[in-house]
Amino acid sequence: MKYFLQHKYIVIAALFFMLPLLMWPFKSPSQKFELRKFSTVPEFTFSSILSQKYYSQLGDYLTDRFPLKNEMTAIKGYILIHLFSSSPSDRVRVGKNNYYYFQKGLELPCSTYKEEDIVIYWENIRQFIRKAKEHSITVRIAFAPQKPTIYPEYLSDYDFKRYQCAFTNLAHFLGAQPDETKPNFIALWDVFNDQKESSPSKFLHHPTDTHWNEYGASFLSQQVINSLSNNMWSSDDVYSEQYSHQGDLGRIMGVPLYENSAHVRVRREGVSVSPEKRIKAGNNYIRSFISMASNDKRLLDKMVIVHDSFGKRTRSQLPAYFKETVYLHHEAVGSKEAAEAIIGAKYIVLTFSERFMYKSMKGLTDNGKIYQQFFSD
């Protein structure tokens, strides 16, 4: 005890540095915390030892699993964010009022596209719609507006200036749209901006997440149903449940960021929707729902929605309106499982994030994956 009192600062410092080692057997950092895969145990070979590769990989492995790493990463992140308005990850940009933005979401929409490219993109859509009509299939195409387009006011001053090119590109793209495609195209930008103006306190995107929230996704569902049948969507069928949401942007930075949000679901009286059925297709799942209705309730025929991480947020909404609903992730397109799942579809909904809308157009060409998936004959 006397030794401790005489050397208390040295002892406290030693305990501080030894604490992670004492915790090692009991707690391991979580890969989900940082939304990435950790390094694996390196292979011990003679060549890897000589090239120093083994030691580098071993260092990465031990660093990823260092006890209290999550806690230390979070503390560092909080300091950078709240004291210096700086992001601990080069994949995330810190905005104003606790808003965060995905770096790629700022970069990709500002990519330069030639006039002839945009013409080709719209021609791809037109040909896809025409081919669907030959097969008696109705098509709807919608792009999910991304957060910086709808909420640019929360960008940092620097990011706000450099994002202006995205608005120019978007206006140029929409301005080149052929009239023939307009009945099949759902322009959610106007819907979102109108909703933002009329209900500014109801956010359409997660402040701490890359994606729109389920409230924002419900406007895609509403627009799809209204475009297919005028009298089916009713606000009386929509209900919400509050929950605490942890944003993926916080996990990318290694900082747990939570916000109040709501699950938005559709429950139509007289309509029962089966539990989700999942089929593994590569690294993704194909999800399907079967709906049954009483005689006085109408259901539309089978629908397939080709989606990314935005479109899947309608899973608690759209299935209530179709006899069968298949959620086909765009990375599962072309698989044997997808070919079986889409048989008998009468409706196709294509929805992608705004930042990938140019890239997604390539799948609609006659040799593209999406086109071949539905019209390979």
XYZ file of C-alpha atoms in Angstrom:
377
model
C 0.000 0.000 0.000
C 2.873 2.331 0.881
C 4.480 1.594 -2.489
C 1.205 2.401 -4.271
C 0.869 5.736 -2.483
C 4.457 6.651 -3.301
C 4.177 5.665 -6.961
C 0.408 5.981 -7.568
C 0.708 7.757 -10.927
C 3.061 5.095 -12.285
C 0.744 2.316 -11.052
C -2.374 3.985 -12.522
C -0.616 4.463 -15.866
C 0.502 0.824 -15.879
C -3.028 -0.389 -15.110
C -4.413 1.811 -17.886
C -2.118 0.259 -20.478
C -2.576 -3.268 -19.095
C -6.374 -3.083 -19.078
C -6.765 -4.059 -22.760
C -4.588 -7.118 -22.169
C -6.655 -8.088 -19.113
C -9.831 -7.755 -21.197
C -8.502 -9.824 -24.118
C -9.911 -13.209 -22.994
C -13.347 -11.742 -22.247
C -14.242 -9.321 -25.021
C -13.478 -9.220 -28.727
C -14.211 -6.244 -31.027
C -17.279 -6.621 -33.246
C -17.043 -6.561 -37.038
C -20.596 -5.176 -37.169
C -19.463 -2.146 -35.149
C -17.333 -0.886 -38.066
C -19.457 -2.405 -40.871
C -16.508 -4.212 -42.453
C -14.775 -7.576 -42.388
C -11.797 -7.934 -40.094
C -8.439 -9.302 -41.219
C -8.061 -13.073 -41.006
C -5.197 -15.106 -39.543
C -2.363 -14.929 -42.095
C -1.061 -18.110 -43.687
C 2.336 -19.066 -42.284
C 4.627 -19.861 -45.217
C 8.343 -19.521 -45.865
C 7.797 -17.053 -48.711
C 5.484 -14.841 -46.635
C 8.105 -14.682 -43.870
C 10.839 -13.620 -46.286
C 8.676 -10.995 -47.981
C 7.541 -9.532 -44.633
C 3.956 -10.058 -45.828
C 3.206 -12.380 -42.922
C 4.198 -9.803 -40.298
C 2.140 -7.086 -41.974
C -0.957 -9.299 -42.105
C -0.394 -10.487 -38.537
C -0.217 -6.855 -37.426
C -3.532 -6.118 -39.164
C -5.098 -9.198 -37.566
C -4.006 -8.239 -34.026
C -4.969 -4.587 -34.538
C -8.498 -5.549 -35.616
C -8.933 -7.694 -32.488
C -7.210 -5.528 -29.895
C -9.380 -5.438 -26.729
C -11.338 -2.198 -26.196
C -10.628 -1.305 -29.823
C -14.305 -0.462 -30.442
C -14.415 1.816 -27.418
C -11.165 3.557 -28.332
C -12.277 3.962 -31.951
C -15.565 5.489 -30.799
C -13.842 7.960 -28.470
C -11.480 9.052 -31.229
C -14.430 9.404 -33.631
C -16.473 11.509 -31.209
C -13.536 13.862 -30.716
C -12.938 14.276 -34.455
C -16.640 14.783 -35.228
C -17.724 17.068 -32.409
C -14.550 19.081 -31.836
C -13.134 19.310 -35.343
C -16.177 18.562 -37.596
C -14.000 15.954 -39.261
C -14.803 12.360 -40.181
C -12.647 9.471 -38.897
C -13.387 7.656 -42.185
C -12.671 8.791 -45.740
C -15.975 7.136 -46.759
C -18.132 9.541 -44.740
C -18.546 13.324 -44.794
C -19.648 15.239 -41.697
C -22.456 17.720 -42.352
C -24.345 20.242 -40.251
C -26.948 19.574 -37.527
C -25.758 15.976 -36.977
C -26.215 15.038 -40.632
C -23.738 12.679 -42.284
C -23.237 11.858 -45.962
C -21.775 8.945 -47.898
C -18.664 10.008 -49.815
C -19.605 8.115 -52.983
C -23.001 9.774 -52.916
C -21.234 13.092 -53.410
C -18.777 11.895 -56.046
C -20.725 9.692 -58.481
C -23.564 12.129 -59.381
C -20.929 14.667 -60.423
C -19.369 12.311 -62.962
C -19.338 13.790 -66.454
C -21.593 12.160 -69.057
C -21.620 13.015 -72.719
C -24.784 14.059 -74.502
C -24.746 10.893 -76.606
C -24.457 8.763 -73.444
C -27.608 10.245 -71.953
C -29.484 9.698 -75.221
C -28.383 6.056 -75.184
C -29.485 5.635 -71.557
C -33.005 6.843 -72.320
C -33.125 4.714 -75.458
C -32.295 1.687 -73.309
C -35.284 2.468 -71.100
C -37.552 2.936 -74.111
C -36.533 -0.389 -75.633
C -36.996 -2.179 -72.313
C -40.528 -0.753 -71.950
C -41.424 -1.734 -75.516
C -40.136 -5.269 -75.023
C -42.132 -5.590 -71.802
C -45.307 -4.579 -73.634
C -44.724 -7.369 -76.135
C -44.770 -9.767 -73.173
C -47.867 -8.094 -71.634
C -45.783 -6.810 -68.729
C -46.218 -3.354 -67.187
C -43.010 -1.535 -66.215
C -42.388 1.225 -63.692
C -38.962 2.816 -63.245
C -38.009 4.974 -60.280
C -34.719 6.286 -58.928
C -34.375 6.892 -55.202
C -33.367 10.518 -54.539
C -30.304 10.538 -52.363
C -29.845 12.619 -49.250
C -27.553 15.407 -50.564
C -30.011 16.110 -53.402
C -32.976 16.520 -51.040
C -31.106 17.962 -48.054
C -28.160 19.923 -49.483
C -28.561 22.578 -46.768
C -26.988 20.221 -44.220
C -23.843 19.669 -46.268
C -20.701 21.433 -45.137
C -20.038 24.657 -47.022
C -17.241 22.968 -48.970
C -19.350 19.947 -49.960
C -22.339 22.144 -50.809
C -20.284 24.040 -53.398
C -18.801 20.955 -55.009
C -22.169 19.151 -55.149
C -23.784 21.765 -57.393
C -22.610 19.819 -60.461
C -24.920 16.969 -59.413
C -27.976 19.219 -59.751
C -26.788 20.286 -63.198
C -26.297 16.676 -64.315
C -29.680 15.629 -62.925
C -31.506 18.460 -64.704
C -29.685 17.583 -67.922
C -30.623 13.908 -67.583
C -34.308 14.524 -66.847
C -34.513 17.168 -69.555
C -33.540 14.595 -72.182
C -36.318 12.170 -71.239
C -38.437 11.035 -74.239
C -42.192 11.590 -73.865
C -42.813 7.911 -74.599
C -41.183 6.866 -71.316
C -42.938 9.365 -69.026
C -46.001 7.209 -68.188
C -43.614 4.485 -66.968
C -41.268 6.783 -65.054
C -41.833 7.821 -61.431
C -40.100 11.162 -60.744
C -39.578 10.997 -57.006
C -37.485 14.164 -56.829
C -40.581 16.344 -57.244
C -42.530 14.207 -54.772
C -39.784 14.437 -52.161
C -39.244 18.166 -52.543
C -42.999 18.813 -52.270
C -43.213 16.638 -49.171
C -40.179 18.316 -47.622
C -41.787 21.726 -48.132
C -45.202 20.711 -46.787
C -43.923 18.706 -43.787
C -40.386 19.951 -43.003
C -40.268 18.172 -39.621
C -40.810 14.742 -41.226
C -37.446 13.717 -42.615
C -37.342 11.442 -45.659
C -33.781 10.212 -45.114
C -31.896 8.998 -42.072
C -29.509 11.740 -40.845
C -27.016 9.057 -39.747
C -27.537 6.608 -42.618
C -26.846 6.346 -46.341
C -30.466 5.519 -47.133
C -33.910 7.000 -47.088
C -36.009 5.917 -44.130
C -39.206 3.870 -44.374
C -41.254 7.053 -44.420
C -39.371 8.151 -47.537
C -39.687 4.670 -49.044
C -43.459 4.797 -48.518
C -43.698 7.496 -51.191
C -42.189 5.103 -53.727
C -44.790 2.516 -52.695
C -47.580 5.069 -52.936
C -46.478 6.280 -56.378
C -46.144 2.723 -57.704
C -49.619 1.705 -56.522
C -51.278 4.936 -57.661
C -49.713 4.580 -61.102
C -51.097 1.038 -61.444
C -54.497 1.496 -59.788
C -55.913 4.851 -58.735
C -58.103 3.725 -55.851
C -56.014 1.110 -54.003
C -53.636 3.204 -51.879
C -55.225 4.636 -48.743
C -53.497 6.510 -45.938
C -55.853 4.710 -43.542
C -53.930 1.488 -44.271
C -50.585 3.004 -43.290
C -49.318 2.866 -39.719
C -45.969 3.454 -38.055
C -44.009 2.121 -35.069
C -41.252 4.131 -33.445
C -37.808 2.607 -32.953
C -34.202 3.626 -32.360
C -32.173 3.403 -35.579
C -28.398 2.967 -35.724
C -27.108 4.514 -38.936
C -24.669 2.691 -41.192
C -22.561 5.855 -41.606
C -21.812 5.819 -37.887
C -20.821 2.172 -38.093
C -18.520 2.924 -41.026
C -16.801 5.563 -38.872
C -16.687 3.237 -35.857
C -18.950 5.614 -33.905
C -22.377 4.396 -32.705
C -24.869 7.022 -33.917
C -28.549 6.561 -33.071
C -31.664 8.453 -34.131
C -35.401 8.200 -33.563
C -37.126 6.720 -36.597
C -40.236 4.739 -37.506
C -41.145 1.526 -39.266
C -43.846 2.407 -41.809
C -46.093 -0.515 -42.695
C -49.230 -1.143 -44.719
C -52.000 -3.283 -43.294
C -55.069 -3.644 -45.520
C -58.167 -5.005 -43.859
C -59.132 -8.279 -45.457
C -55.635 -8.881 -46.870
C -53.135 -11.291 -45.300
C -49.473 -11.302 -46.331
C -47.343 -14.403 -45.814
C -44.062 -14.272 -43.906
C -41.038 -13.469 -46.038
C -39.591 -16.420 -47.935
C -35.868 -16.127 -48.640
C -33.885 -17.925 -51.326
C -30.097 -17.652 -51.410
C -28.752 -16.395 -54.758
C -25.004 -15.821 -54.715
C -24.180 -13.297 -51.974
C -27.763 -12.017 -51.813
C -31.269 -13.228 -51.155
C -34.399 -13.258 -53.290
C -37.347 -12.433 -51.034
C -40.940 -13.256 -51.875
C -44.372 -12.739 -50.331
C -47.764 -14.313 -51.094
C -50.928 -12.325 -50.337
C -54.511 -13.535 -49.906
C -57.596 -11.319 -49.905
C -61.288 -11.575 -49.154
C -63.711 -11.187 -52.061
C -64.169 -7.444 -51.638
C -60.448 -6.695 -51.689
C -58.558 -6.439 -54.937
C -54.999 -7.659 -55.437
C -52.826 -6.964 -58.458
C -51.049 -9.787 -60.275
C -47.493 -10.886 -59.548
C -44.881 -8.128 -59.307
C -41.072 -8.304 -59.379
C -39.115 -5.368 -57.998
C -35.453 -5.175 -59.036
C -33.804 -3.135 -56.313
C -30.721 -2.116 -54.390
C -30.494 -1.280 -50.680
C -33.036 1.547 -51.107
C -35.869 -0.383 -52.760
C -35.869 -3.186 -50.206
C -37.219 -0.735 -47.607
C -40.669 -1.102 -49.203
C -40.970 -4.752 -48.118
C -43.464 -3.917 -45.367
C -45.612 -1.869 -47.771
C -45.909 -3.123 -51.362
C -46.682 -6.843 -50.799
C -50.147 -5.940 -49.436
C -51.245 -4.969 -52.968
C -50.041 -7.923 -55.064
C -50.914 -11.598 -55.225
C -47.194 -12.313 -55.194
C -44.294 -9.941 -54.682
C -40.683 -10.862 -55.475
C -37.783 -8.691 -54.311
C -34.871 -9.343 -56.666
C -31.606 -7.696 -55.645
C -29.787 -6.383 -58.710
C -26.707 -8.438 -57.847
C -28.844 -11.610 -57.942
C -30.037 -10.838 -61.480
C -28.902 -13.520 -63.915
C -28.941 -16.341 -61.396
C -30.827 -19.599 -61.828
C -32.814 -18.786 -58.683
C -33.881 -15.431 -60.151
C -35.046 -17.078 -63.388
C -37.343 -19.345 -61.402
C -38.600 -16.595 -59.085
C -39.776 -14.199 -61.822
C -41.923 -16.695 -63.776
C -45.434 -15.329 -64.304
C -44.678 -11.715 -63.375
C -47.094 -9.141 -64.832
C -45.419 -6.092 -63.299
C -41.758 -5.088 -63.164
C -40.582 -2.229 -60.937
C -36.992 -1.114 -61.406
C -35.689 1.082 -58.622
C -32.117 2.184 -57.961
C -30.295 4.809 -55.967
C -29.800 8.119 -57.752
C -26.033 7.805 -57.546
C -26.134 4.572 -59.582
C -28.806 5.531 -62.090
C -26.430 5.915 -65.034
C -24.699 2.637 -64.280
C -27.995 0.791 -63.849
C -29.134 1.852 -67.336
C -26.559 -0.501 -68.848
C -28.518 -3.475 -67.518
C -31.487 -2.487 -69.675
C -29.715 -2.875 -73.016
C -30.619 -5.931 -75.085
C -27.420 -7.628 -73.903
C -27.632 -6.303 -70.338
C -28.240 -8.535 -67.314
C -31.673 -7.154 -66.444
C -32.936 -7.321 -70.029
C -31.630 -10.857 -70.483
C -33.171 -11.942 -67.180
C -36.688 -11.064 -68.306
C -36.539 -11.282 -72.120
C -33.884 -13.879 -72.959
C -36.168 -15.480 -75.565
